[in-house]
Short mmCIF file of C-alpha atoms in Angstrom, two decimals:
data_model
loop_
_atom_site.label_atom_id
_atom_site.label_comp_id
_atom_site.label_asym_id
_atom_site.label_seq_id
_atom_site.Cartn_x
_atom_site.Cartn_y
_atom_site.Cartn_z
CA UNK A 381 159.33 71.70 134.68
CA UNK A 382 158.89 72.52 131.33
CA UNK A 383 159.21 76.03 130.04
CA UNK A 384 156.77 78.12 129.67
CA UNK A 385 155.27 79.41 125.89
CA UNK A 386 156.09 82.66 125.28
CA UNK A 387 153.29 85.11 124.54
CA UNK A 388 153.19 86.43 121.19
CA UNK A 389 152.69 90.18 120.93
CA UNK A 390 149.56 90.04 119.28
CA UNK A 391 148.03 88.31 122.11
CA UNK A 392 149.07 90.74 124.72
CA UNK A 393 148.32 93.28 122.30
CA UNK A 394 144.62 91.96 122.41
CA UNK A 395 144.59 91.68 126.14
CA UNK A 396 145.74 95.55 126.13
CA UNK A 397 143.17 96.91 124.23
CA UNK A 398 140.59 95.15 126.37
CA UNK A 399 142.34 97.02 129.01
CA UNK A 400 142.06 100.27 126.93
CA UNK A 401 138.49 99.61 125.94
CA UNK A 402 137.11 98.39 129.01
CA UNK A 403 139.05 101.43 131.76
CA UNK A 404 140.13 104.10 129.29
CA UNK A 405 143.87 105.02 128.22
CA UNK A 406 144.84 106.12 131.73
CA UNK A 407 144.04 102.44 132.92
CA UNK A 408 146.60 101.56 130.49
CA UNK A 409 149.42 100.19 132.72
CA UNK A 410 151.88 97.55 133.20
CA UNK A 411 150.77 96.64 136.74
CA UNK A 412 146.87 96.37 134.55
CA UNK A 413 148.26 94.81 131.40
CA UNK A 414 150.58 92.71 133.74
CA UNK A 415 146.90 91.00 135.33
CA UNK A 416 145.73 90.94 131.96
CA UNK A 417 148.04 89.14 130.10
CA UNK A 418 149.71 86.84 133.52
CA UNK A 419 153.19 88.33 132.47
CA UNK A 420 155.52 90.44 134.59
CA UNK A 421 155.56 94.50 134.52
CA UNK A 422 159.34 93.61 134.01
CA UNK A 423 158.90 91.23 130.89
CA UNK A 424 156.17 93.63 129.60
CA UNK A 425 158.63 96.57 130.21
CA UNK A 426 161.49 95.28 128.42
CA UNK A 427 158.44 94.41 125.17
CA UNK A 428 157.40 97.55 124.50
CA UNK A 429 159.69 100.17 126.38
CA UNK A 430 157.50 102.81 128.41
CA UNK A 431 153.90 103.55 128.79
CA UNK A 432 153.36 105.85 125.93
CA UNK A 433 154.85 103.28 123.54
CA UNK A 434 152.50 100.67 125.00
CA UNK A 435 149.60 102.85 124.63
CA UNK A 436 150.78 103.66 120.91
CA UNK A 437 152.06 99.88 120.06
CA UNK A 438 148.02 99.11 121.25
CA UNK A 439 146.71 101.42 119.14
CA UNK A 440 148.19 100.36 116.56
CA UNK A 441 147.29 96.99 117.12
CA UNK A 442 143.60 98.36 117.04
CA UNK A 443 144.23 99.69 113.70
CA UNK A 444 145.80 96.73 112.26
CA UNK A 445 142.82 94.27 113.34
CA UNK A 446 140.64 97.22 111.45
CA UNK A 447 142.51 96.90 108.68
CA UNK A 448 142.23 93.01 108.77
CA UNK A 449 138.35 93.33 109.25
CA UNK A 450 137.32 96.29 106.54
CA UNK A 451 139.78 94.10 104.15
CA UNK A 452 137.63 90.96 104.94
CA UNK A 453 134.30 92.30 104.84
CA UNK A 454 134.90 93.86 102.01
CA UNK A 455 135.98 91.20 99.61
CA UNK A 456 133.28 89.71 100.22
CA UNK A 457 130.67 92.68 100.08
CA UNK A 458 127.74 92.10 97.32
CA UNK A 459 128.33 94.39 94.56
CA UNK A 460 125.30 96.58 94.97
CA UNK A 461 124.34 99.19 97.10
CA UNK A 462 122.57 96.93 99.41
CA UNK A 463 125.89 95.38 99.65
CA UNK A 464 127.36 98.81 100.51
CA UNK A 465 124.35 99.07 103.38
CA UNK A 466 125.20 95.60 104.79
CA UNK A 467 129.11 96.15 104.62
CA UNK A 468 128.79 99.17 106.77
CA UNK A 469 126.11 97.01 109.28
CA UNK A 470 128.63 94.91 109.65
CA UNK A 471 130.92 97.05 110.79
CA UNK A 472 129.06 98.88 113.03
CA UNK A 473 128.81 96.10 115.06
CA UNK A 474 131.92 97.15 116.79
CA UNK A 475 130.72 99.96 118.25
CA UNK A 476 128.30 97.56 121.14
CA UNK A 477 126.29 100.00 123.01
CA UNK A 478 126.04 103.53 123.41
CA UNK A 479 128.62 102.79 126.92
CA UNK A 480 131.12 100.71 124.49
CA UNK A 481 130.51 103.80 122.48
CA UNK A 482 131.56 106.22 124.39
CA UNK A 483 134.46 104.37 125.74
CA UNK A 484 135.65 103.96 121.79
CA UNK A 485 135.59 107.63 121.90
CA UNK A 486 138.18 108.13 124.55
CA UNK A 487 140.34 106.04 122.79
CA UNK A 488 139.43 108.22 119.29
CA UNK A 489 141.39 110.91 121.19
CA UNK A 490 144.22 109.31 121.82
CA UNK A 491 144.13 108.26 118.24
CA UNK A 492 144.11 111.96 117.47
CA UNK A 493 146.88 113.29 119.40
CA UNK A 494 149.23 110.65 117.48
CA UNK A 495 150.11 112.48 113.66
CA UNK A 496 151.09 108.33 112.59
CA UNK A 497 147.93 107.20 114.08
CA UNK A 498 145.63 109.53 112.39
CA UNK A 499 147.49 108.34 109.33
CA UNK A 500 146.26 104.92 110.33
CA UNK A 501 142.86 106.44 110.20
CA UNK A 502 143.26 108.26 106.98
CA UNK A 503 144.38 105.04 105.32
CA UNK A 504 141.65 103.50 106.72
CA UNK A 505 138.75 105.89 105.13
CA UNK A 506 140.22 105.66 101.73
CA UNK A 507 140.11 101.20 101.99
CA UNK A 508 136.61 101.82 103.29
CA UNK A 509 135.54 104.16 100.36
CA UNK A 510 136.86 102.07 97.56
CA UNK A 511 134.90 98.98 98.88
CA UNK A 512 131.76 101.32 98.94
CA UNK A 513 132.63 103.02 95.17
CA UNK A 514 133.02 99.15 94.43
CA UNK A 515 129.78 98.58 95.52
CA UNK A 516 128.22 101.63 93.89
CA UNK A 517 130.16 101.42 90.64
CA UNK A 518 127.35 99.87 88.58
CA UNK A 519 124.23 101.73 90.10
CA UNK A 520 122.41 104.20 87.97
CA UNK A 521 122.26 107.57 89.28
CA UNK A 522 125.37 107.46 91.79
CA UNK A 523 127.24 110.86 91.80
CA UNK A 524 130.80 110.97 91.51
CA UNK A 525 131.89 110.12 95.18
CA UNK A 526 129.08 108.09 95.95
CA UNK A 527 131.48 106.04 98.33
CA UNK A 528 132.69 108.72 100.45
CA UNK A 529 129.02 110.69 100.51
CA UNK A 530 127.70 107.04 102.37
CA UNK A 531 130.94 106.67 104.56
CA UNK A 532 130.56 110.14 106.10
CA UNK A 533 126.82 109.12 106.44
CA UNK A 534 127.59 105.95 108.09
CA UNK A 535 129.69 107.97 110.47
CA UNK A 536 127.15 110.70 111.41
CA UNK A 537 124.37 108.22 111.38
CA UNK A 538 126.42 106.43 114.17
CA UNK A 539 126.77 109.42 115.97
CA UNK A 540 123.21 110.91 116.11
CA UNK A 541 122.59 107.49 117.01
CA UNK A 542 124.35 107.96 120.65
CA UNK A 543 122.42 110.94 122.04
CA UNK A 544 119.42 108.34 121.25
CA UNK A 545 120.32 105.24 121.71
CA UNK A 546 116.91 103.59 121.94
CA UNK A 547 117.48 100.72 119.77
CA UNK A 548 120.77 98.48 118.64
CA UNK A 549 123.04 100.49 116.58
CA UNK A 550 123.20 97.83 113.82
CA UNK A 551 119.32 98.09 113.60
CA UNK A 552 119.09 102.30 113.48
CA UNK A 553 122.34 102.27 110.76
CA UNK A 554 120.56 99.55 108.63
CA UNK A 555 117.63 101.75 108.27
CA UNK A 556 119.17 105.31 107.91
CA UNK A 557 121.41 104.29 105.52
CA UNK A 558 118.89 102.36 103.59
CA UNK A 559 116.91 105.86 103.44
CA UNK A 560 119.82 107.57 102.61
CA UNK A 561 120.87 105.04 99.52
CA UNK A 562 117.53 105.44 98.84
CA UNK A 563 117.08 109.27 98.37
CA UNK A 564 120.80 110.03 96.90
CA UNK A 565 121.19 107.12 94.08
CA UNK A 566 117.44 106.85 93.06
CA UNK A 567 117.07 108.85 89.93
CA UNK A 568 114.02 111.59 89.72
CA UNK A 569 111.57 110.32 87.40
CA UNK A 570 111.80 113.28 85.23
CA UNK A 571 115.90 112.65 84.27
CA UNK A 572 116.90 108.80 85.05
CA UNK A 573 120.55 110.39 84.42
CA UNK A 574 120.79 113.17 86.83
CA UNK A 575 122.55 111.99 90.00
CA UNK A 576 121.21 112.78 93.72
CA UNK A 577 117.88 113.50 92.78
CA UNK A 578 115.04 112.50 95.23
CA UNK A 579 112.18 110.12 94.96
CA UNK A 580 108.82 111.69 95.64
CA UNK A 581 106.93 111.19 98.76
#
């Protein structure tokens, strides 16, 4: 018979953050990873050691298919702020719906507790805010920081979105953060220089 393929560690990687995603970090265990993935607890045991550096090998994983993603996406973001808008869409699409949501928020905690994780995330925000200064660079009337203002928008938006989720979060960021490009880049008639002015209604 002939041997078995071995399972890369990306793949069972994947199949443990479905795990994670799907029945929270506590769900997170060999016996569960071991119907996941159609390996042995043993095998997976002698992988990645015990269950907190499964759980942290897994987030980690999560971070690294970010990474991958906002890298992606952002090459090839349009230049403009509408670009900006649809880069952060895009990414929002990760989030599902508002019981996806919450689920991602368990795992934010575990993300939290871990000082090299939450270096992950920092890492993370600055990759995302140079693809949005990118996009922003040419646009009349951006404020220094432009970037980070719409990231920590994009985040807030998404969050306000959960205690209403009446509608598809892709749909709700799309439009707040169209409003929100909108009101802070759009020069005041009166000065065309002055940054963050708003249009009147």
């Amino acid at each position: 018979m002939p041997r078995r393929k071995q399972i890369p560690d990306a793949d069972v990687l994947d199949a443990a953050l479905d795990v994670l995603h799907a029945r929270g970090p506590q769900a997170l265990t060999f016996a569960a990873l071991a119907e996941a993935s159609g390996l042995a607890p043993a095998t997976l045991v002698q992988r990645f050691g015990g269950k907190p550096d499964l759980l942290r090998r897994t987030l980690l994983h999560a971070w690294d298919r970010l990474d991958r993603r906002t890298a992606g996406d952002g090459a090839r973001a349009e230049r403009t702020p509408e670009g900006a808008v649809a880069f952060l869409v895009g990414l929002s699409g990760q989030y599902g719906g508002i019981d996806s949501y919450a689920d991602a928020l368990l795992v934010l905690r575990e993300d939290l507790l871990d000082p090299d994780v939450r270096r992950r995330g920092a890492a993370w925000q600055q990759a995302l805010t140079d693809v949005l200064d990118a996009c922003l660079a040419g646009t009349p009337g951006a404020p220094d920081g432009a970037g980070a203002l719409l990231a920590t928008h994009w985040q807030g938006t998404v969050l306000w979105w959960s205690f209403d989720p009446r509608g598809p979060v892709a749909e709700h960021v799309d439009r707040e953060l169209t409003r929100f490009v909108a009101a802070v880049l759009t020069p005041s008639p009166a000065d065309p220089a002055r940054a963050g002015a708003h249009t009147g209604s």
